[in-house]
Coordinates of C-alpha atoms and ligand atoms in Angstrom, one line a residue:
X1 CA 9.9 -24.5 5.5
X2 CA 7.4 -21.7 5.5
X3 CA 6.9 -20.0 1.9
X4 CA 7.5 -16.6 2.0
X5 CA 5.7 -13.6 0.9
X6 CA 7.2 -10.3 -0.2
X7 CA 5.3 -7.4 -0.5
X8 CA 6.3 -3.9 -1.4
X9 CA 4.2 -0.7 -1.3
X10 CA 5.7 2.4 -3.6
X11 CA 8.5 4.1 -2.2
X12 CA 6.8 7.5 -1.5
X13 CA 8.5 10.7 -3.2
X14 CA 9.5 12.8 -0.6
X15 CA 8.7 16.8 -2.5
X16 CA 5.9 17.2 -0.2
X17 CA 4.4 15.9 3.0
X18 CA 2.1 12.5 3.1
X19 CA -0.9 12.8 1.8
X20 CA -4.3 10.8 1.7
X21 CA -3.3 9.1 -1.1
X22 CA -0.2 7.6 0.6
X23 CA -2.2 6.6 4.0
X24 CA -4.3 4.3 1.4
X25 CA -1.6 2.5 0.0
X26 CA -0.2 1.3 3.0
X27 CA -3.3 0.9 4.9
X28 CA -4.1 -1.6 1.8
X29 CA -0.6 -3.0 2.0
X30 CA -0.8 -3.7 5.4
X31 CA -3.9 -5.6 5.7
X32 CA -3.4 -7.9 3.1
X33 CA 1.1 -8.3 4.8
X34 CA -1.0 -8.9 8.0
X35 CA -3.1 -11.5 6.4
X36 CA -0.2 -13.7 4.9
X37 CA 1.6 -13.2 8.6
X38 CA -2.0 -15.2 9.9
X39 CA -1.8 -17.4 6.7
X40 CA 1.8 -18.6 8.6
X41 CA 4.0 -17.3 5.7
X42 CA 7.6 -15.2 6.2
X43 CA 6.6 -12.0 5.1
X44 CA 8.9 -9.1 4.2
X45 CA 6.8 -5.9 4.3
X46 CA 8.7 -2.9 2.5
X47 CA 8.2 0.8 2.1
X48 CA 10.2 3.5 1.7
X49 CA 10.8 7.2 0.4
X50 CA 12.3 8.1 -2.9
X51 CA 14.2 11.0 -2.5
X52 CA 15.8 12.4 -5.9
X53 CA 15.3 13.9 -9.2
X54 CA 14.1 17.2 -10.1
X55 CA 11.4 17.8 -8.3
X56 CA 12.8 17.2 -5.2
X57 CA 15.7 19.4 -6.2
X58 CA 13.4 21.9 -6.8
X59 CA 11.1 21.8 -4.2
X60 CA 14.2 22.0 -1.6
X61 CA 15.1 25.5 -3.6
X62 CA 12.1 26.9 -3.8
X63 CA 11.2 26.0 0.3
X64 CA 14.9 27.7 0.5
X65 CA 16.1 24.7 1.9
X66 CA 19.1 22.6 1.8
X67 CA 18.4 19.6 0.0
X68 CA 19.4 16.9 2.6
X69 CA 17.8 18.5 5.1
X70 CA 14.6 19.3 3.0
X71 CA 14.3 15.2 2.1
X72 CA 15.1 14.5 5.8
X73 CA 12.1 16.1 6.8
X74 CA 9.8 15.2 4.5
X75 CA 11.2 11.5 5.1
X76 CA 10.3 11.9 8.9
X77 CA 7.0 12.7 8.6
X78 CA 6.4 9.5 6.2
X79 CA 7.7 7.2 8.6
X80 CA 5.9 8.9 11.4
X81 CA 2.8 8.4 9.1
X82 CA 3.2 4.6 9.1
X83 CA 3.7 4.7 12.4
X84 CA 0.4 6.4 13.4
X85 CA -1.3 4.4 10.9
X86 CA -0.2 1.1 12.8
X87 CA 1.4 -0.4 9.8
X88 CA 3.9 -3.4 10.3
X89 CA 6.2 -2.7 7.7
X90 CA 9.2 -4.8 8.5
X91 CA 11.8 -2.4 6.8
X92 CA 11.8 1.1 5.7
X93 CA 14.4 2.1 2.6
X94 CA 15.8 5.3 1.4
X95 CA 17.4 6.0 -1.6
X96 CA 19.7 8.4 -0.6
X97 CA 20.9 6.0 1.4
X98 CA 24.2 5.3 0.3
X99 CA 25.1 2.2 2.0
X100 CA 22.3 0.0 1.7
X101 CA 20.0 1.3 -1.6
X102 CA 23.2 2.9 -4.2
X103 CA 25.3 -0.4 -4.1
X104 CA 21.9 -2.3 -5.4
X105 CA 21.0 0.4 -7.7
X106 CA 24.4 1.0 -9.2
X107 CA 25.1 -3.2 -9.7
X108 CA 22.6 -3.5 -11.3
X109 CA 23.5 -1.0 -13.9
X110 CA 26.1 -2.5 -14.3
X111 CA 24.3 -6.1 -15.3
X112 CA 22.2 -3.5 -18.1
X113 CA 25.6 -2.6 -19.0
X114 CA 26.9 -6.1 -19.3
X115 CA 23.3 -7.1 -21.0
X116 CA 24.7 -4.5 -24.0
X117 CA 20.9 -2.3 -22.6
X118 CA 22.7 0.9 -21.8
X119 CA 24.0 3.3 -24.9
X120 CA 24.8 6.8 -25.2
X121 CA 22.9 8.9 -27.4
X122 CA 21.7 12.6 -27.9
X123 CA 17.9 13.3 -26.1
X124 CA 15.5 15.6 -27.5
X125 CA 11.9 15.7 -26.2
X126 CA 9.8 16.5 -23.2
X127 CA 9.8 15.8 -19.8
X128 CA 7.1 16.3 -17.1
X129 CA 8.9 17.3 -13.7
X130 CA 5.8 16.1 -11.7
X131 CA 5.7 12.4 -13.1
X132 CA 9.5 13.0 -13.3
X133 CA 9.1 11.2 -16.6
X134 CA 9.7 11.7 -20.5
X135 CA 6.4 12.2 -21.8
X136 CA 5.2 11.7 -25.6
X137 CA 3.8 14.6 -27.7
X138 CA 0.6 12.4 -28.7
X139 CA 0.2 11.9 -24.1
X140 CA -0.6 15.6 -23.3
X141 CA -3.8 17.3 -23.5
X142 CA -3.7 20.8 -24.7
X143 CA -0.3 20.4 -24.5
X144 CA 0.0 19.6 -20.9
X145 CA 0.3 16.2 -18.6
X146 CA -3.1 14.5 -18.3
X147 CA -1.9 14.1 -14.4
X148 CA -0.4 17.3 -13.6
X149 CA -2.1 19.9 -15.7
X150 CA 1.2 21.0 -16.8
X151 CA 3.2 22.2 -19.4
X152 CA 6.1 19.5 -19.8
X153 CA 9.8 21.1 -20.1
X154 CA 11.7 20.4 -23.5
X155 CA 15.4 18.7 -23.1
X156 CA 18.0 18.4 -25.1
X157 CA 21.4 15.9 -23.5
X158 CA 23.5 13.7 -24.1
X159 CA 22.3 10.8 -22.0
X160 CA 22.8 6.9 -21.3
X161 CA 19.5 5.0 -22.6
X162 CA 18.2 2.0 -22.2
X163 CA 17.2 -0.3 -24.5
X164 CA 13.5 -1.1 -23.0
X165 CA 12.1 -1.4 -26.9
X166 CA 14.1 -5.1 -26.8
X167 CA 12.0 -6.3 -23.7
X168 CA 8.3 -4.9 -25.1
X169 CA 7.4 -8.6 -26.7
X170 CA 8.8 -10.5 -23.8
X171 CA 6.9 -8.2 -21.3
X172 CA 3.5 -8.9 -23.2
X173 CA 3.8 -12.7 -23.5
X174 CA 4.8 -12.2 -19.8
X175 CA 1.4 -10.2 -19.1
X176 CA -0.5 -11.9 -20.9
X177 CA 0.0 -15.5 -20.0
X178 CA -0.4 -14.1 -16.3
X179 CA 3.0 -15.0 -15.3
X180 CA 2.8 -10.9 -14.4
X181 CA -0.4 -10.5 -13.0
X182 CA -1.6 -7.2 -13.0
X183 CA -4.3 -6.0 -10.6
X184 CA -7.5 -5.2 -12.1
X185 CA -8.0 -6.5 -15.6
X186 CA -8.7 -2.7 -17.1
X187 CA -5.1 -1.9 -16.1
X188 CA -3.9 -5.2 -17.6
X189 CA -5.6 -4.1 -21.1
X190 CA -4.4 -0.8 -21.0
X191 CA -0.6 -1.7 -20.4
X192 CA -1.4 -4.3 -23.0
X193 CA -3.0 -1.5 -25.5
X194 CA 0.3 0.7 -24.8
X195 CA 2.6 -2.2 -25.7
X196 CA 1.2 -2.8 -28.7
X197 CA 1.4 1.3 -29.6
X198 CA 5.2 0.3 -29.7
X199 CA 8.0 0.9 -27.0
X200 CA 10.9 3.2 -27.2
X201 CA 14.2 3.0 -25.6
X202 CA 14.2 5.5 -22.9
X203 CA 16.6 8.2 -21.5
X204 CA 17.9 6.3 -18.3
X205 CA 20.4 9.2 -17.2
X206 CA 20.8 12.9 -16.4
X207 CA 23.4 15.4 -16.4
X208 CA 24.8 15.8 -13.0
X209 CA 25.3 19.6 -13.2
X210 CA 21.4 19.5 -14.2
X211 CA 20.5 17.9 -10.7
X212 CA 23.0 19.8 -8.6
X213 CA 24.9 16.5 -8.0
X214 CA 21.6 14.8 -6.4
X215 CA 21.7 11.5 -7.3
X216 CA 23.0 7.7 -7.8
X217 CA 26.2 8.3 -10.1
X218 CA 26.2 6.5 -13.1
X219 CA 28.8 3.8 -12.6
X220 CA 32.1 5.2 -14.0
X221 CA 30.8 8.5 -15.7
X222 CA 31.1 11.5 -13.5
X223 CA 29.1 13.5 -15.2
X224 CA 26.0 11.9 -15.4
X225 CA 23.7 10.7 -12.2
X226 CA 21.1 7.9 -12.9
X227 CA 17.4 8.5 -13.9
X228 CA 15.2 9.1 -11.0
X229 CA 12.9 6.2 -11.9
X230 CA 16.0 3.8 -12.4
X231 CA 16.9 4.3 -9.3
X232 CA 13.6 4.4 -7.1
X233 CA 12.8 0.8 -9.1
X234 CA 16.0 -0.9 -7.6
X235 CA 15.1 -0.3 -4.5
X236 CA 13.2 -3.3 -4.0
X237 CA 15.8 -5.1 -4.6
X238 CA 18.5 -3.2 -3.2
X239 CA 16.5 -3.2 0.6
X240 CA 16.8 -6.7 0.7
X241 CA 20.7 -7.1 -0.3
X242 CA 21.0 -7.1 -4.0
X243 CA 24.3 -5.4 -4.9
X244 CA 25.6 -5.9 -1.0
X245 CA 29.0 -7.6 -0.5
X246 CA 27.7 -9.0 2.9
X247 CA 27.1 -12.6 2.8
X248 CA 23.8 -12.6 5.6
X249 CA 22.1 -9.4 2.8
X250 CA 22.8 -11.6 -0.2
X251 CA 21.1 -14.6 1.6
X252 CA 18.2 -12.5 2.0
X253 CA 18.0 -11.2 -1.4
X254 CA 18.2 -15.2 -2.7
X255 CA 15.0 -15.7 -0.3
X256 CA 12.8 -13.0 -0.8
X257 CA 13.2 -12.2 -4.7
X258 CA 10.9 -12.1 -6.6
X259 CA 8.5 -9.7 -4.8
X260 CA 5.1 -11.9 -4.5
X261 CA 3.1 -8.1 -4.7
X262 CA 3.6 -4.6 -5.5
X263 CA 1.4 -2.0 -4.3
X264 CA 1.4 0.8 -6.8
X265 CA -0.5 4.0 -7.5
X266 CA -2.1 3.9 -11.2
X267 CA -0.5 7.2 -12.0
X268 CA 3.1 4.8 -11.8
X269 CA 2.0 1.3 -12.6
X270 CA 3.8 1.7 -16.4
X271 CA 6.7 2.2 -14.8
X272 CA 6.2 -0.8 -12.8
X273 CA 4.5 -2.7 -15.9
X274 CA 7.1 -2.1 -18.6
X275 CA 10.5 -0.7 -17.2
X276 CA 10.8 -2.5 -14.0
X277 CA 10.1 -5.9 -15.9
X278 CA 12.1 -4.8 -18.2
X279 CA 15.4 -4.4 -16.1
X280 CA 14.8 -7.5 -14.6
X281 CA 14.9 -9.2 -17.8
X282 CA 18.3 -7.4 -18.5
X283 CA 19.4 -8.1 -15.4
X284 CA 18.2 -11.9 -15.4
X285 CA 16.1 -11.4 -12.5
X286 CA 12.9 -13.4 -12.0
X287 CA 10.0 -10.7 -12.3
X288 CA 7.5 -10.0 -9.8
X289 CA 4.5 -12.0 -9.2
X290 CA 2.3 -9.7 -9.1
X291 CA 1.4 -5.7 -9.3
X292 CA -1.7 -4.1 -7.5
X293 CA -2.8 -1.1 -8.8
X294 CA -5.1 1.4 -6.4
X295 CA -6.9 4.6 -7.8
X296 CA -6.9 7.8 -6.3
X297 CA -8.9 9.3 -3.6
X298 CA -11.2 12.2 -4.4
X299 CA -12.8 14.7 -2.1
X300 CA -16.1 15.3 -3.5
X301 CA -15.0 14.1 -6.9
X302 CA -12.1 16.6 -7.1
X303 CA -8.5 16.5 -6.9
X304 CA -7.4 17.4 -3.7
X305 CA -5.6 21.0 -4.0
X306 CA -4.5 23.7 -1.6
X307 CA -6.3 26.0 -4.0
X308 CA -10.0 24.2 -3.9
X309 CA -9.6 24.0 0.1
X310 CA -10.6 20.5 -0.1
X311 CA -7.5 18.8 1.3
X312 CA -7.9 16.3 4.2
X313 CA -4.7 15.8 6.1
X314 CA -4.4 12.2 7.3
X315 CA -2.4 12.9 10.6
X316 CA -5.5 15.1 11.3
X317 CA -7.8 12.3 10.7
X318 CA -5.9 10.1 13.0
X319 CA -5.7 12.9 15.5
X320 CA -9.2 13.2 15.9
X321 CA -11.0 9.7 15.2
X322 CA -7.8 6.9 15.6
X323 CA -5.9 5.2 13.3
X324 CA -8.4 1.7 13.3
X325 CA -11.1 4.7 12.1
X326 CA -9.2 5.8 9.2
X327 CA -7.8 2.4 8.4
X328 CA -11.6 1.6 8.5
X329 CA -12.6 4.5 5.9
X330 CA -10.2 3.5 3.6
X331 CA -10.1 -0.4 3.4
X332 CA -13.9 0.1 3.2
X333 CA -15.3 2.8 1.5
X334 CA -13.1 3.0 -0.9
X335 CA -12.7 0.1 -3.6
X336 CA -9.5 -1.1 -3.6
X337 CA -8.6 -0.8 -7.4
X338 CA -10.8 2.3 -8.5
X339 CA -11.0 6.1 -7.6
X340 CA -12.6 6.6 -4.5
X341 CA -14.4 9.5 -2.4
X342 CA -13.8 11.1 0.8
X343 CA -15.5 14.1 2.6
X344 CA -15.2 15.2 6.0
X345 CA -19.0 14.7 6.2
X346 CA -19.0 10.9 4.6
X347 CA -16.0 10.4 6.7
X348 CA -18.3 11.0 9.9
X349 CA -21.3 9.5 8.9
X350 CA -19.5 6.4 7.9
X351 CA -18.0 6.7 11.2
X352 CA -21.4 7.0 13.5
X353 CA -23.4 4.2 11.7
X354 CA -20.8 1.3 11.1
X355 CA -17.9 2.0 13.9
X356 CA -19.8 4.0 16.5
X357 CA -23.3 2.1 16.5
X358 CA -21.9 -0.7 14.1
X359 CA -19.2 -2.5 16.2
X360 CA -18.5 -0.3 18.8
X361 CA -22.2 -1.1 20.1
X362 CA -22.1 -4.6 19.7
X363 CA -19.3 -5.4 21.7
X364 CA -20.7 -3.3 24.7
X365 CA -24.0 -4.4 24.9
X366 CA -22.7 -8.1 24.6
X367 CA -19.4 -7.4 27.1
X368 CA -21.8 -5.6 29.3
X369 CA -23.8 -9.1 29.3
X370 CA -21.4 -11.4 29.2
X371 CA -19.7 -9.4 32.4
X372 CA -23.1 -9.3 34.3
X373 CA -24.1 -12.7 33.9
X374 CA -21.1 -15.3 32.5
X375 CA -19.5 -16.4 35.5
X376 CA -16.5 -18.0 33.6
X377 CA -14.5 -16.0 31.4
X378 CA -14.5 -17.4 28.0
X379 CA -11.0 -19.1 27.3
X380 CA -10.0 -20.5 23.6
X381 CA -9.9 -23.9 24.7
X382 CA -14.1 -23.1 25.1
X383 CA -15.0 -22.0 21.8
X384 CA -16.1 -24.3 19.4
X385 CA -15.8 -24.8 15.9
X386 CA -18.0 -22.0 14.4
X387 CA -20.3 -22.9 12.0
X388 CA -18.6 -20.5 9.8
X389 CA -17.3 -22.3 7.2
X390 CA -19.1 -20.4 4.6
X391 CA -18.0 -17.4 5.5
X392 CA -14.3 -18.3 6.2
X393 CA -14.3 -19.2 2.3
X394 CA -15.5 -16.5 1.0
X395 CA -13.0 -14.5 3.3
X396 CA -10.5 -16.1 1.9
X397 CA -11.8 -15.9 -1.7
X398 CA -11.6 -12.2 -1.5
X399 CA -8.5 -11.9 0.1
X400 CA -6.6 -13.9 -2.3
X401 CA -8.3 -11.3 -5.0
X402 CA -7.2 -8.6 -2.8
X403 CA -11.2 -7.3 -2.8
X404 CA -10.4 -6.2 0.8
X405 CA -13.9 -4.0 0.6
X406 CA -15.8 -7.0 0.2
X407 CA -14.1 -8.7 3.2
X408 CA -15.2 -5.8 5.6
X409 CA -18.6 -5.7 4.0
X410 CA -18.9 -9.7 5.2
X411 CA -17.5 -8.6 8.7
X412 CA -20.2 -6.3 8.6
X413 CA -22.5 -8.5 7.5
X414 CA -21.8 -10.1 10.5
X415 CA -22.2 -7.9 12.9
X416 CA -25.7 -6.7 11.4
X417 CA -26.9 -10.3 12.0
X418 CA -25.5 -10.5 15.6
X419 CA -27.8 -7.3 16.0
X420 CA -30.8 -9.2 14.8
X421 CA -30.3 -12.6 17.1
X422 CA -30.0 -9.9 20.1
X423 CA -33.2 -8.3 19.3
X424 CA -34.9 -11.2 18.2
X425 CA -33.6 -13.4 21.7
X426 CA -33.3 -10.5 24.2
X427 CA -30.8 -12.3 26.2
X428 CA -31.2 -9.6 29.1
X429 CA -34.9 -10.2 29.5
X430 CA -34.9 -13.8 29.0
X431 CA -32.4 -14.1 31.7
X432 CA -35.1 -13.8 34.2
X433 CA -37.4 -16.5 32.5
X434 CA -34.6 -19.1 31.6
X435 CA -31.4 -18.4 32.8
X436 CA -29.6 -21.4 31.3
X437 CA -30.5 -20.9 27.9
X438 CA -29.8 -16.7 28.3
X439 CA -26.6 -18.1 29.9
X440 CA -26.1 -20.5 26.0
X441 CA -27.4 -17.3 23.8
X442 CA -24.8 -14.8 25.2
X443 CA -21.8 -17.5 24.9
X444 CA -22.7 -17.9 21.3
X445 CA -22.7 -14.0 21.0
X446 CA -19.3 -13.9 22.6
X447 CA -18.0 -16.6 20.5
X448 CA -19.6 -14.4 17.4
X449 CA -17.9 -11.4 19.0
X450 CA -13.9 -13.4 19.0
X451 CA -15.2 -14.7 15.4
X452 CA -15.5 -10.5 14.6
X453 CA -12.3 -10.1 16.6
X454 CA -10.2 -12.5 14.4
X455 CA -11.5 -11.4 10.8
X456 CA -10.9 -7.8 11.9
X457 CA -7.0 -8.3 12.6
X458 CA -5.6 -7.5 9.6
X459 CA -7.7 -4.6 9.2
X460 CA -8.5 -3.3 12.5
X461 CA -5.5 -4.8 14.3
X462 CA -5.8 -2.3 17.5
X463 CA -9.7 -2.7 17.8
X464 CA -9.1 -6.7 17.4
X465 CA -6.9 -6.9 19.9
X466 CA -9.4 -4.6 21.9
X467 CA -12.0 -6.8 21.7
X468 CA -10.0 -9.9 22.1
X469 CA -8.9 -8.9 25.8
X470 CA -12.4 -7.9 26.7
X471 CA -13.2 -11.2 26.3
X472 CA -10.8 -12.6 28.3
X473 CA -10.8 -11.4 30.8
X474 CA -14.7 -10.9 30.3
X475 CA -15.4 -7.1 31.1
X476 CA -16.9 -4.7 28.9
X477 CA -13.9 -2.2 27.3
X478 CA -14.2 1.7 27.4
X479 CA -15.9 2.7 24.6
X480 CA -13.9 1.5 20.9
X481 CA -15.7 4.1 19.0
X482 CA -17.0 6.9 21.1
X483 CA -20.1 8.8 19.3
X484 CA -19.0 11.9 17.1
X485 CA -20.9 15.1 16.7
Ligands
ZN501 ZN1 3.0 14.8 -15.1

């Protein structure tokens, strides 16, 4: 039996079109679903859009839109994103989909109901309509959200809550004995720090009139549709059959749950550290195994905002420089579980000097070689055990940390050191001299070049697979990376 690996990146709230910020999550979540995939494991790769609550609601009004067809397009241009970006996801859920994501959310309500988690009780507080959550008074600066620079609304309703202060001890022991991993350590502390602050139930409901009827009813109350978080939680279990009547869903829900890894923003890993934990446990659920939490991208150290003019569009990255070049920048340059930079200028640079002249060198001057002077093309059967034991470890090592910058920055290594043995053998020169052993140099640089091929895969799967056929059938490719000015 092969194990199975279940990996989830955040369902992506559909108010605006894909940004940056969403390209890096499932670029990450992608290489490291690719990875298990070569590691010989089932995986289940999800993503997906999250398409109610307020904001949408709004957002739909204010573009004058309808709201179906406001989410419909928004949702279209997230799964075109994935697309461009090459990423395998095996399934894509939506939750307003009524068939497959309400049945999941709504049963299990029901299993908080039957818990005794869900009461009825009066709300008065504030909420922030960008987080789309209730915020504390001691939480804002200058009275506004530290992530959205504004002024939370004040609310007053009648709502169903749910009893999260009953799972805060559980969650810690949970945390802390690692049986939750959380992804880095500072995020770890800081959910840790918040528990101990002390939990409060939290408003789990809305009133339906509020949200213009946009929403997962609450099960057997008309008037009240289910908090937007509530909702958008369930839907990793709800894409893979929890809540379904079908047999062949319910099957797969028994073989994929728990989710081995979430892939989370930090701006909504407390929702996926304390409430999502939490409903399991009401639910009886086995928790996840384990939550990664990315940063955000910065351009120049800012924000990205219409209003600074610094906003890079990702479908215009790919347009101009490919997907493999933006995966590139991303799994990179940026480290994985901190804030990270991006300017058009570093985008370039980083382009030239590690993809242009970097690999996209390498594997010409050596396929240019190999096609001039290796008579044979080099089959698998040929290529012997690389002496790359070292290396494969430490690969490994980091992958199973998810340090995916500091898998590339091997690969690179690599390639810098394939540079060196060129220029320090001169293959093309020596060929004249000593044919046979030019003739053993450039086979051990094509061997090094499938060695690059096969590390790169998860990363860089289109350039992999680009180099992997150039050796085959032992001709040198068009160029992988032409030069940018
Ligand atoms: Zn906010």
């Amino acid at each position: 039996m092969r194990e199975k690996f279940y990996i989830t990146t955040a369902i992506d709230y559909v108010n605006a079109p894909p940004h940056l910020g969403h390209a890096l999550e499932k670029v990450q979540a992608d290489a490291i679903a690719r990875h298990q995939r070569l590691l010989n494991k089932e995986v289940y790769f999800l993503a997906g859009t999250d398409e109610h609550g307020i904001k949408i609601v709004r957002s739909a009004r204010d573009a004058g839109k309808n709201i179906e067809n406001f989410v419909d397009e928004n949702f279209k241009k997230f799964e075109q994103l994935a697309v461009k970006l090459n990423i395998s996801n095996d399934d894509f859920i939506r939750t307003s989909d009524k068939k497959r994501h309400w049945p999941g959310a709504q049963a299990l309500w029901k299993k908080l109901i039957e818990a005794g988690d869900i009461y009825k009780s009066k709300y008065s507080g504030y909420y922030c309509v960008g987080c789309e959550a209730y915020v504390k008074e001691g939480d804002l600066i200058n009275g506004k959200c530290p992530y959205h620079y504004a002024e939370p609304e004040k609310i007053e309703e009648e709502n169903y809550f749910f009893r999260l202060s009953r799972y805060a001890d559980e969650i810690k022991k949970r945390i802390e004995s690692g049986d939750l991993k959380i992804l880095p350590e500072s995020r770890k502390n800081e959910i840790l720090a918040m528990i101990k602050q002390g939990i409060e139930d939290i408003s789990f409901s809305r009133l339906k009139e509020k949200l213009f009827g946009w929403g997962v009813p609450v099960p057997d109350d008309n008037s009240q549709l289910m908090y937007v978080w509530c909702d958008a939680l369930a839907n990793y279990v709800s894409a893979i059959g929890y809540g379904s009547a079908r047999n062949i869903d319910i099957s797969k829900f028994r073989k994929f749950w728990p989710a081995d890894l979430h892939v989370i923003g930090k701006d909504i890993f407390r929702f996926h550290a304390l409430i999502w934990p939490a409903m399991l446990m009401s639910a009886k659920l086995p928790l996840p195994k384990t939550l990664f939490v990315h940063g955000f991208i910065l351009s120049a150290g800012k924000r990205m905002s219409k209003t600074l003019g610094n906003v890079i569009d990702p479908f215009d990255l790919i347009e101009r420089y490919g997907a493999d070049a933006v995966r590139y920048y991303l799994l990179r340059e940026i480290t994985p579980f901190e804030d990270g930079d991006i300017t058009e200028e570093k985008f370039k640079e980083a382009y030239n000097a590690n993809l242009a002249n970097g690999l996209g060198n390498l594997v010409a001057r050596i396929m240019k070689m190999s096609e001039q002077y290796l008579v044979r093309p080099t089959t698998d059967d040929q290529r012997p055990t690389t002496n790359n034991k070292n290396i494969e470890k430490q690969y490994s090592d980091f992958m199973d940390n998810f340090e995916l910058n500091k898998v590339m920055d091997l690969i690179w290594q690599k390639i810098s050191e394939m540079d060196l043995y060129i220029q320090k053998t001169q293959p093309f020169k020596l060929i004249k001299e000593d044919e046979t052993r030019a003739k053993e140099i450039l086979r051990e640089l094509v061997f090094g070049l499938w060695d690059i091929a096969l590390m790169l895969k998860p990363f860089l799967p289109g350039t992999s697979e680009k180099i992997i056929v150039a050796i085959q059938s032992n001709k040198m490719p068009e160029a992988l990376f032409p030069r940018k000015d």
